[in-house]
Amino acid sequence: MTGSLIRIAQMLCALLLANVALAPASAVSLSVEPLATCVLPAAASHDSRALFARPDWFNCTKPQQDWGPGSFWVISNPLTLRGSTEEPLRLRMGSLWQRAVVLHILYADGHIASFRADQQELTRRIQMGALVEFALPTRTAPATRLLWRVEDSANLRGLVVGPKLVTRSEAERETLTLTAVYAAFLGLCVALIVYNLALWKVLRHRFQLAYCAMLLCLAGYAFSSSGALAWLLPDIANNQRITVNYVLLAWAAAAALAFSRSFFEARIFQGWVGRVTEIAMVAMLVLGVVFLLLAPVAIRTLDPIFSLMFVALTAVVVPFLWRAWRRRSNYLWLFALTWASPLAMAVLRISANAGLVPWNFWIDNSTVPAMTWEALLTSLAIAYRIRLLSIERDTAVRQEISTRRLAETDPLTGLLNRRAFLEQAIGRAADQQLLVVDVDHFKQVNEAVGHDGGDEVLRVIARTLRRATPPGTLIARMGGEEFVILADARVALDAEALLAAVRSAPIRAGGHRQHRQLHRSASRQDRLAAAVP
C-alpha cells in the first residue's frame, strides 16, 4: 500500500512540474510580465510622485544585496502587461525579512494608488509558495509603473525579489499548481510517518524514530515555507513565519544526522567520526533554539551563521560516507543517492544566500523537490535495511535452533539425549507409560561387524522405534545401547509389537545381514518421577 502511495506521489509531482515547465511560451507572455527594478536609498524628503517623475535617480546596476540593511525605494521598469475587468492584474513577489512595504501604482492618467503592508498585512497577503500578492485596482487608464518603499529591510536576499505582474487566472493557476505540489509532499510525509511508526511499534529500530522526526520537521517546514501557515494563522508576523522556517530546517538537519548515526552499522561511527557527527547534531538543535530567541534582533548575524552551519553539515557528511566506503557498508550506495539531492539543494541555497547566484523562486523552494527525493529514497533504504536485518535475524534463529537441536539430540541416532528427555518428561500431565529397550550382547555385534556396523544397528533401531510409536511419544537414547519410550498411558503401546518391529528390521553392515537378541523390560507407573530414579 505504501509503495503505491509513493508511486502516486512521484507521478503527481512529475506531472505538476511538467505542467509548469511545459507551459506554452505564448500563453506565459500574455499573462506574466517579469519586472526589472532599480534602487534608491530612502530619504525623508522623498515623495512617491516626485520619484515616479525621476527614475534616473535610481541605481539599476548595483545588486540589491550590496546595499545592505535599511529603508529603500525600489522602482520598476515601465509596465507593458495590461489588465481588464475580466482579467485584473496581480503583483507577486518573494517574501523577505522586512518591517513593512508600501506599494505605489502609477496610472497613465497620473493617478497613484498606494497600499501599505506591515508584517501582519504581509502575512495576510501571502499566497501559496510564500509569494506576497497585491491586487492592482482596475481603472480606465492602465498602470504604467510600480514603486516600492521598503522599510527596515534586513536585505538578506534582496529588497524586492522576483517581482512579476500576472493576470488573475494565471495567479490562480500558479496557486493551484503549487498547492498540489506542496499537498503531495505533505501527504507523502504523513504516509511515511504513519508507516514507519507502525513498523517501529513492531520492530523497535531507533533509526525509524529519527526518520519520523526528520519527516515531521520537513513537513512543518513545507507547511510554513509554502505559505500555508500564513493561511492558518493570518495574524502572525511574516518575520515570525520566516523564523519558523529557519528553526524547522535546522531541526530537520539534526534529525537527518541522528537518522544517519543510527542507520549505518556501529563500526562506521566509531572514534572521531561519531563524535563529530554528534557535535554537529547538537549544534543544529541549538541553532534552531537560538533563532527562536534572537532572530528578531540579530537576523543579520544569524543568517550567515545558518549558511555556514549548513556548509559544515555538508563537510560532516563526507567523512562518514568515506568511512562507510572504506569499511564496505551494506547501505552506502543507497544512502549516497539519498543524500545527493539534499546536498545539491544545500549548495544552491548557500550560493543564493551568498549572492553567488541570483534569487530564483525554485531555488528558494528547492527544499520540496530535494526532500521529496530524499524521503522516497530513504524509505527504500529503510526497507532495504529492514530486509537485511530480517535476514540476519532469520540466520540467527536458524543457528539458535541448530545449536539447541545439537544440545538436545543424540548425534548418532537423532533421538533425544538423556538431559533433553528428562527436561521434557518430568512434569508431563496425566499418567505415563515407560518402556525401556536394551540390546543384549551388543559388544558382540561390535566385535562381529566393527564399530561402524554397530552404529548402523543403533540408527536402524532408532528409526524403527520412531516409525512404530504414535505422535507425541518421547523416544530417547539414554546411553550405549539403551533406549526409552515415554507415552500417555491412554495410548495403546504394545511392547511385543515394538520388539517384533525392531527384530524384523533389516540391517546391512559389512555386506551381511545381522541378527541380534533384544531384551525387553517395560513398566507402567502413575508418574514418570516414580519410574526414573
XYZ file of C-alpha atoms in Angstrom:
533
model
C 0.000 0.000 0.000
C 2.780 2.445 0.926
C 4.633 1.592 -2.279
C 1.522 2.524 -4.269
C 1.225 5.822 -2.400
C 4.851 6.600 -3.137
C 4.432 5.856 -6.840
C 1.295 8.014 -6.991
C 3.140 10.883 -5.270
C 6.030 10.566 -7.720
C 3.695 10.637 -10.707
C 1.744 13.583 -9.311
C 4.892 15.632 -8.677
C 6.274 14.791 -12.111
C 3.044 15.769 -13.842
C 2.730 19.020 -11.910
C 6.324 20.044 -12.535
C 5.945 19.121 -16.189
C 2.823 21.270 -16.320
C 4.807 24.245 -15.046
C 7.858 23.591 -17.228
C 5.972 22.889 -20.444
C 3.512 25.777 -20.320
C 3.293 27.356 -23.802
C 5.559 30.379 -24.174
C 2.840 32.374 -25.873
C 0.427 31.812 -23.004
C 3.046 32.875 -20.443
C 3.985 36.011 -22.362
C 0.336 37.113 -22.457
C -0.317 36.544 -18.751
C 3.054 37.079 -16.988
C 5.456 40.012 -17.050
C 8.697 39.759 -15.007
C 9.795 43.160 -13.724
C 13.245 44.705 -13.588
C 13.981 47.002 -10.647
C 16.262 49.874 -9.656
C 17.132 51.047 -6.121
C 17.428 54.368 -4.283
C 18.231 54.752 -0.561
C 15.264 56.316 1.227
C 15.372 59.914 2.459
C 12.821 61.888 4.438
C 12.382 64.377 1.596
C 11.380 61.753 -0.954
C 7.847 61.613 -2.214
C 6.318 58.982 -4.484
C 5.117 61.347 -7.235
C 8.493 63.067 -7.498
C 10.271 59.727 -7.647
C 7.956 58.451 -10.389
C 8.990 61.547 -12.347
C 12.730 60.958 -11.786
C 13.550 57.278 -12.494
C 17.083 58.432 -13.367
C 17.765 58.922 -9.651
C 17.678 55.147 -9.159
C 20.653 52.786 -9.493
C 19.887 49.915 -11.853
C 23.300 48.237 -11.897
C 24.268 47.649 -8.272
C 22.977 44.308 -6.923
C 20.289 44.735 -4.290
C 22.158 42.734 -1.631
C 25.113 45.115 -1.885
C 23.045 47.982 -0.491
C 22.941 46.442 2.987
C 20.118 46.794 5.526
C 17.858 49.816 5.872
C 14.972 51.533 4.098
C 14.921 51.963 0.305
C 12.857 52.970 -2.668
C 12.605 50.431 -5.498
C 11.140 51.329 -8.888
C 10.087 49.004 -11.692
C 10.593 49.249 -15.412
C 7.606 50.604 -17.426
C 4.747 48.106 -17.455
C 3.543 46.552 -20.690
C 1.030 43.949 -19.448
C -2.492 45.303 -19.476
C -5.327 44.162 -17.266
C -9.060 44.281 -17.786
C -12.240 43.942 -15.797
C -12.323 40.220 -16.614
C -8.588 39.746 -16.058
C -7.355 42.207 -13.414
C -3.635 42.229 -12.697
C -1.843 40.883 -9.647
C 1.635 41.823 -8.437
C 3.559 38.890 -6.992
C 6.953 38.961 -5.300
C 9.012 36.925 -2.873
C 8.545 37.171 0.871
C 11.532 38.742 2.686
C 12.614 39.830 6.159
C 11.423 43.471 6.428
C 9.273 45.594 8.728
C 6.841 46.899 6.116
C 6.335 47.525 2.393
C 4.451 50.398 0.780
C 3.403 49.830 -2.849
C 2.620 52.814 -5.117
C 0.974 52.223 -8.512
C 1.180 54.935 -11.178
C -1.550 55.010 -13.852
C -1.382 56.614 -17.270
C -3.794 59.363 -16.186
C -1.441 60.410 -13.348
C -3.405 58.714 -10.557
C -1.310 56.986 -7.844
C -2.816 54.146 -5.774
C -0.957 53.218 -2.598
C -1.054 50.199 -0.259
C 0.887 49.769 2.970
C 1.548 46.294 4.354
C 3.135 45.805 7.751
C 4.247 42.339 8.893
C 0.714 41.166 9.731
C -0.669 42.552 6.474
C 2.153 40.880 4.538
C 1.122 37.601 6.160
C -2.468 38.092 5.049
C -1.262 38.724 1.503
C 0.854 35.550 1.364
C -0.147 33.099 -1.362
C 0.996 29.514 -1.915
C 4.744 29.455 -2.491
C 5.188 32.252 0.092
C 4.545 34.855 -2.596
C 3.247 38.253 -1.462
C 0.371 39.336 -3.706
C -1.139 42.773 -4.317
C -4.233 43.179 -6.469
C -3.878 46.187 -8.771
C -7.099 48.240 -8.900
C -8.624 48.256 -12.385
C -9.056 51.726 -13.891
C -9.787 53.071 -17.330
C -6.181 54.154 -17.617
C -3.612 51.329 -17.451
C -0.957 51.007 -14.749
C 2.393 52.219 -16.105
C 4.908 51.817 -13.279
C 5.349 50.460 -9.734
C 7.253 51.975 -6.819
C 8.007 50.265 -3.512
C 9.125 51.809 -0.249
C 10.788 49.010 1.735
C 11.091 49.842 5.439
C 13.791 48.383 7.697
C 14.799 45.580 5.378
C 17.405 43.100 6.638
C 18.365 42.724 2.959
C 19.414 39.082 3.353
C 18.379 38.103 -0.199
C 17.425 41.460 -1.660
C 14.907 44.277 -1.273
C 12.234 43.224 -3.763
C 12.863 39.784 -5.288
C 11.124 38.031 -8.132
C 8.520 40.746 -8.840
C 6.152 39.991 -11.681
C 2.753 41.023 -12.968
C 0.289 38.222 -13.663
C -3.333 38.061 -14.668
C -5.866 36.779 -12.162
C -6.329 33.471 -13.995
C -2.552 32.963 -14.152
C -2.271 33.699 -10.434
C -4.996 31.156 -9.719
C -3.266 28.571 -11.914
C 0.036 29.099 -10.110
C -1.658 28.839 -6.728
C -3.458 25.629 -7.693
C -0.285 24.049 -9.076
C 1.827 24.949 -6.048
C -0.935 23.827 -3.691
C -0.996 20.420 -5.376
C 2.816 20.119 -5.213
C 3.009 21.015 -1.523
C -0.042 18.894 -0.682
C 1.555 15.899 -2.423
C 4.743 16.410 -0.415
C 2.866 16.778 2.868
C 0.753 13.715 2.063
C 3.909 11.753 1.330
C 5.407 12.819 4.666
C 2.271 11.832 6.573
C 2.077 8.439 4.831
C 5.735 7.678 5.543
C 5.460 8.825 9.175
C 2.424 6.586 9.802
C 4.039 3.657 8.006
C 7.342 3.912 9.877
C 5.672 4.421 13.254
C 3.660 1.256 12.620
C 6.880 -0.584 11.746
C 8.614 0.843 14.810
C 5.802 -0.445 17.015
C 6.773 -3.960 15.899
C 10.496 -3.734 15.103
C 11.712 -1.057 17.563
C 14.631 0.205 15.452
C 15.917 3.627 16.609
C 16.551 4.882 13.088
C 12.789 4.699 12.389
C 12.047 7.252 15.112
C 14.831 9.536 13.845
C 13.415 9.229 10.325
C 9.918 10.130 11.560
C 11.340 13.149 13.416
C 13.078 14.300 10.227
C 9.867 13.880 8.195
C 7.882 15.763 10.840
C 10.301 18.707 10.705
C 10.294 18.678 6.899
C 6.501 18.574 6.806
C 6.382 21.523 9.220
C 8.958 23.392 7.142
C 6.970 22.788 3.944
C 3.773 23.914 5.682
C 5.418 27.151 6.823
C 7.627 27.960 3.832
C 4.793 27.276 1.382
C 2.676 29.990 2.980
C 0.043 27.594 4.347
C 0.998 28.649 7.892
C 0.024 32.223 6.953
C -3.394 30.967 5.877
C -3.781 29.074 9.150
C -2.509 31.978 11.318
C -3.276 35.171 9.358
C -2.300 37.458 12.255
C 1.213 36.080 12.704
C 4.031 38.467 11.744
C 5.660 37.477 8.475
C 9.121 37.649 10.051
C 7.933 35.143 12.667
C 6.845 32.779 9.892
C 10.294 33.092 8.311
C 11.850 32.354 11.724
C 9.832 29.127 11.864
C 11.356 28.187 8.503
C 14.882 28.571 9.877
C 14.107 26.623 13.055
C 12.419 23.655 11.384
C 15.081 23.372 8.686
C 17.828 23.320 11.331
C 15.998 20.678 13.364
C 15.350 18.618 10.228
C 19.108 18.621 9.591
C 19.742 17.477 13.178
C 17.196 14.673 12.782
C 18.831 13.654 9.488
C 22.182 13.316 11.266
C 20.545 11.304 14.055
C 18.998 9.042 11.430
C 22.377 8.536 9.739
C 24.018 7.827 13.102
C 21.558 5.052 13.928
C 21.055 3.752 10.372
C 24.621 2.783 9.492
C 26.472 -0.055 11.167
C 28.023 0.902 14.521
C 31.560 0.470 13.153
C 31.054 3.393 10.738
C 30.745 5.941 13.548
C 33.480 4.654 15.817
C 36.010 7.206 17.078
C 36.156 10.803 15.914
C 33.587 10.424 13.115
C 30.889 9.579 15.635
C 31.902 12.420 17.952
C 31.945 14.993 15.146
C 28.527 13.827 13.933
C 27.058 14.115 17.418
C 28.543 17.603 17.865
C 27.051 18.710 14.534
C 23.674 17.262 15.524
C 23.634 19.131 18.838
C 24.853 22.311 17.115
C 21.917 22.246 14.668
C 19.446 21.744 17.522
C 20.979 24.657 19.443
C 20.965 26.809 16.301
C 17.215 26.322 15.972
C 16.682 27.409 19.591
C 18.947 30.444 19.109
C 16.900 31.511 16.076
C 13.706 31.269 18.114
C 15.138 33.549 20.776
C 17.343 36.023 18.898
C 16.184 36.227 15.270
C 14.054 39.391 15.777
C 17.098 41.382 16.951
C 20.061 39.654 15.270
C 18.884 38.194 11.968
C 21.751 39.815 10.032
C 24.243 37.943 12.226
C 22.338 34.668 12.468
C 21.617 34.227 8.760
C 25.272 33.860 7.666
C 25.872 31.588 10.673
C 22.982 29.465 9.454
C 24.554 29.193 5.994
C 27.970 28.362 7.480
C 26.401 25.645 9.635
C 24.961 24.001 6.536
C 28.394 24.207 4.890
C 29.780 22.465 7.973
C 26.950 19.925 7.806
C 27.944 19.104 4.245
C 31.546 18.695 5.420
C 30.409 16.339 8.206
C 28.602 14.052 5.764
C 31.706 13.431 3.668
C 33.830 11.683 6.371
C 31.238 9.122 7.381
C 30.383 8.373 3.733
C 34.117 7.893 3.113
C 34.433 5.587 6.100
C 31.309 3.688 5.019
C 33.012 3.108 1.655
C 36.290 2.059 3.264
C 34.577 -0.356 5.632
C 32.252 -1.788 2.993
C 28.940 -0.706 4.483
C 25.904 -2.518 3.083
C 23.945 0.743 2.945
C 26.405 3.169 1.380
C 25.230 3.098 -2.236
C 21.577 3.804 -1.446
C 22.401 6.335 1.246
C 24.736 8.240 -1.096
C 21.932 8.523 -3.659
C 19.588 9.657 -0.901
C 21.889 12.476 0.242
C 22.827 13.648 -3.254
C 19.685 15.738 -3.717
C 19.713 17.486 -0.279
C 23.424 18.248 -0.666
C 22.851 19.771 -4.107
C 19.954 21.772 -2.649
C 22.157 22.988 0.203
C 24.853 24.121 -2.229
C 22.287 26.051 -4.293
C 20.701 27.679 -1.254
C 24.075 28.645 0.209
C 25.164 30.092 -3.145
C 21.963 32.117 -3.363
C 22.367 33.321 0.240
C 25.911 34.466 -0.537
C 24.744 36.290 -3.671
C 26.725 33.993 -5.979
C 23.584 33.198 -7.966
C 20.546 35.460 -8.386
C 17.352 34.848 -6.409
C 15.120 32.296 -8.031
C 11.743 31.038 -6.891
C 12.627 27.377 -7.471
C 15.977 27.705 -5.718
C 14.189 29.340 -2.786
C 11.722 26.428 -2.795
C 14.227 23.717 -3.755
C 13.712 22.051 -0.389
C 10.448 20.451 -1.544
C 11.708 18.529 -4.610
C 15.017 17.735 -2.878
C 13.325 16.446 0.256
C 10.753 14.534 -1.786
C 13.583 12.671 -3.475
C 15.333 12.204 -0.142
C 12.208 10.949 1.647
C 11.404 8.441 -1.105
C 14.930 7.056 -1.312
C 15.303 6.984 2.458
C 12.129 4.920 2.685
C 13.705 2.492 0.218
C 16.897 2.493 2.284
C 14.884 1.690 5.403
C 13.106 -1.157 3.610
C 16.492 -2.476 2.459
C 17.912 -2.164 5.982
C 14.934 -3.993 7.475
C 15.319 -6.733 4.868
C 18.981 -7.216 5.810
C 18.077 -7.187 9.490
C 15.380 -9.795 8.892
C 17.900 -11.965 7.037
C 20.343 -11.602 9.939
C 17.567 -12.412 12.408
C 16.447 -15.482 10.455
C 20.030 -16.688 10.237
C 20.483 -16.201 13.976
C 17.222 -18.041 14.679
C 18.302 -20.942 12.473
C 21.668 -21.078 14.206
C 19.987 -20.989 17.604
C 17.631 -23.802 16.605
C 20.536 -25.804 15.233
C 22.559 -25.248 18.407
C 19.615 -26.210 20.583
C 18.990 -29.303 18.491
C 22.626 -30.337 18.841
C 22.412 -29.817 22.609
C 19.190 -31.834 22.915
C 19.691 -34.705 20.468
C 21.912 -37.719 20.320
C 24.265 -37.089 17.361
C 24.318 -40.766 16.292
C 20.611 -41.590 16.241
C 18.917 -38.179 16.169
C 16.814 -39.122 19.206
C 16.577 -37.055 22.370
C 19.561 -37.383 24.690
C 19.267 -38.116 28.417
C 19.169 -34.437 29.523
C 16.552 -33.382 26.983
C 14.442 -36.455 27.738
C 14.354 -35.697 31.448
C 13.541 -31.988 30.826
C 10.586 -32.874 28.619
C 9.383 -35.913 30.545
C 9.276 -34.568 34.085
C 6.038 -32.730 34.745
C 4.010 -34.181 31.856
C 0.308 -34.187 32.641
C -1.705 -37.410 33.215
C -0.404 -40.940 33.740
C 2.503 -42.045 31.562
C 3.831 -45.412 30.451
C 7.573 -46.016 30.220
C 9.248 -48.694 28.120
C 12.953 -49.426 28.205
C 14.552 -51.166 25.229
C 18.023 -52.647 25.651
C 20.112 -54.542 23.076
C 21.622 -57.686 24.626
C 25.183 -58.688 23.815
C 25.819 -55.502 21.847
C 29.541 -55.899 22.441
C 29.448 -58.999 20.292
C 27.798 -57.021 17.492
C 30.656 -54.522 17.546
C 33.204 -57.339 17.527
C 31.466 -59.036 14.597
C 30.860 -56.087 12.268
C 33.016 -53.332 13.775
C 32.001 -50.095 15.399
C 30.615 -48.606 12.165
C 28.327 -51.591 11.833
C 27.312 -51.250 15.480
C 26.480 -47.578 14.903
C 24.290 -48.570 11.950
C 22.452 -51.073 14.188
C 21.680 -48.298 16.684
C 20.453 -45.953 13.903
C 18.132 -48.632 12.498
C 16.688 -49.307 15.946
C 16.086 -45.573 16.431
C 14.321 -45.253 13.052
C 12.201 -48.294 13.749
C 11.087 -47.023 17.158
C 10.103 -43.655 15.665
C 8.010 -45.326 12.965
C 6.361 -47.756 15.363
C 5.269 -45.254 18.019
C 2.390 -42.746 17.819
C 2.920 -38.956 17.542
C 3.706 -37.204 20.817
C 5.774 -40.083 22.139
C 9.134 -39.230 23.673
C 11.944 -41.502 22.478
C 15.486 -41.111 23.764
C 18.816 -42.862 23.715
C 19.880 -42.933 27.352
C 23.392 -44.144 26.587
C 25.155 -47.042 24.915
C 22.536 -49.467 23.573
C 19.704 -48.433 25.915
C 16.576 -46.628 24.640
C 13.492 -45.370 26.479
C 9.957 -44.666 25.273
C 7.503 -42.464 27.189
C 3.870 -42.118 26.110
C 0.493 -41.219 27.546
C -0.937 -44.187 29.471
C -4.126 -43.975 27.424
C -2.215 -44.607 24.180
C -2.138 -48.205 23.067
C 1.541 -49.077 23.016
C 2.302 -52.810 22.590
C 5.817 -53.673 23.781
C 5.795 -57.031 21.941
C 4.856 -55.318 18.693
C 7.694 -52.851 19.147
C 10.185 -55.659 19.734
C 8.877 -57.518 16.716
C 9.290 -54.418 14.542
C 12.856 -53.966 15.760
C 13.742 -57.657 15.301
C 12.373 -57.673 11.764
C 14.168 -54.548 10.647
C 16.909 -55.484 8.154
C 20.388 -54.235 8.890
C 23.227 -54.304 6.419
C 26.666 -53.965 7.858
C 29.776 -55.126 6.063
C 27.591 -56.623 3.311
C 25.996 -59.200 5.661
C 22.599 -59.403 7.296
C 22.956 -59.159 11.067
C 20.803 -60.783 13.777
C 20.557 -59.564 17.358
C 18.958 -60.612 20.612
C 16.866 -57.994 22.393
C 15.894 -57.924 25.989
C 12.705 -56.165 26.858
C 11.640 -54.595 30.112
C 8.571 -52.448 30.474
C 6.854 -50.873 33.419
C 3.821 -48.731 33.965
C 3.933 -46.058 36.647
C 1.490 -43.430 37.835
C 4.095 -40.708 37.221
C 7.463 -40.585 35.462
C 9.186 -39.339 38.610
C 8.456 -42.726 40.222
C 9.812 -44.585 37.163
C 13.064 -42.661 36.686
C 15.448 -42.775 39.675
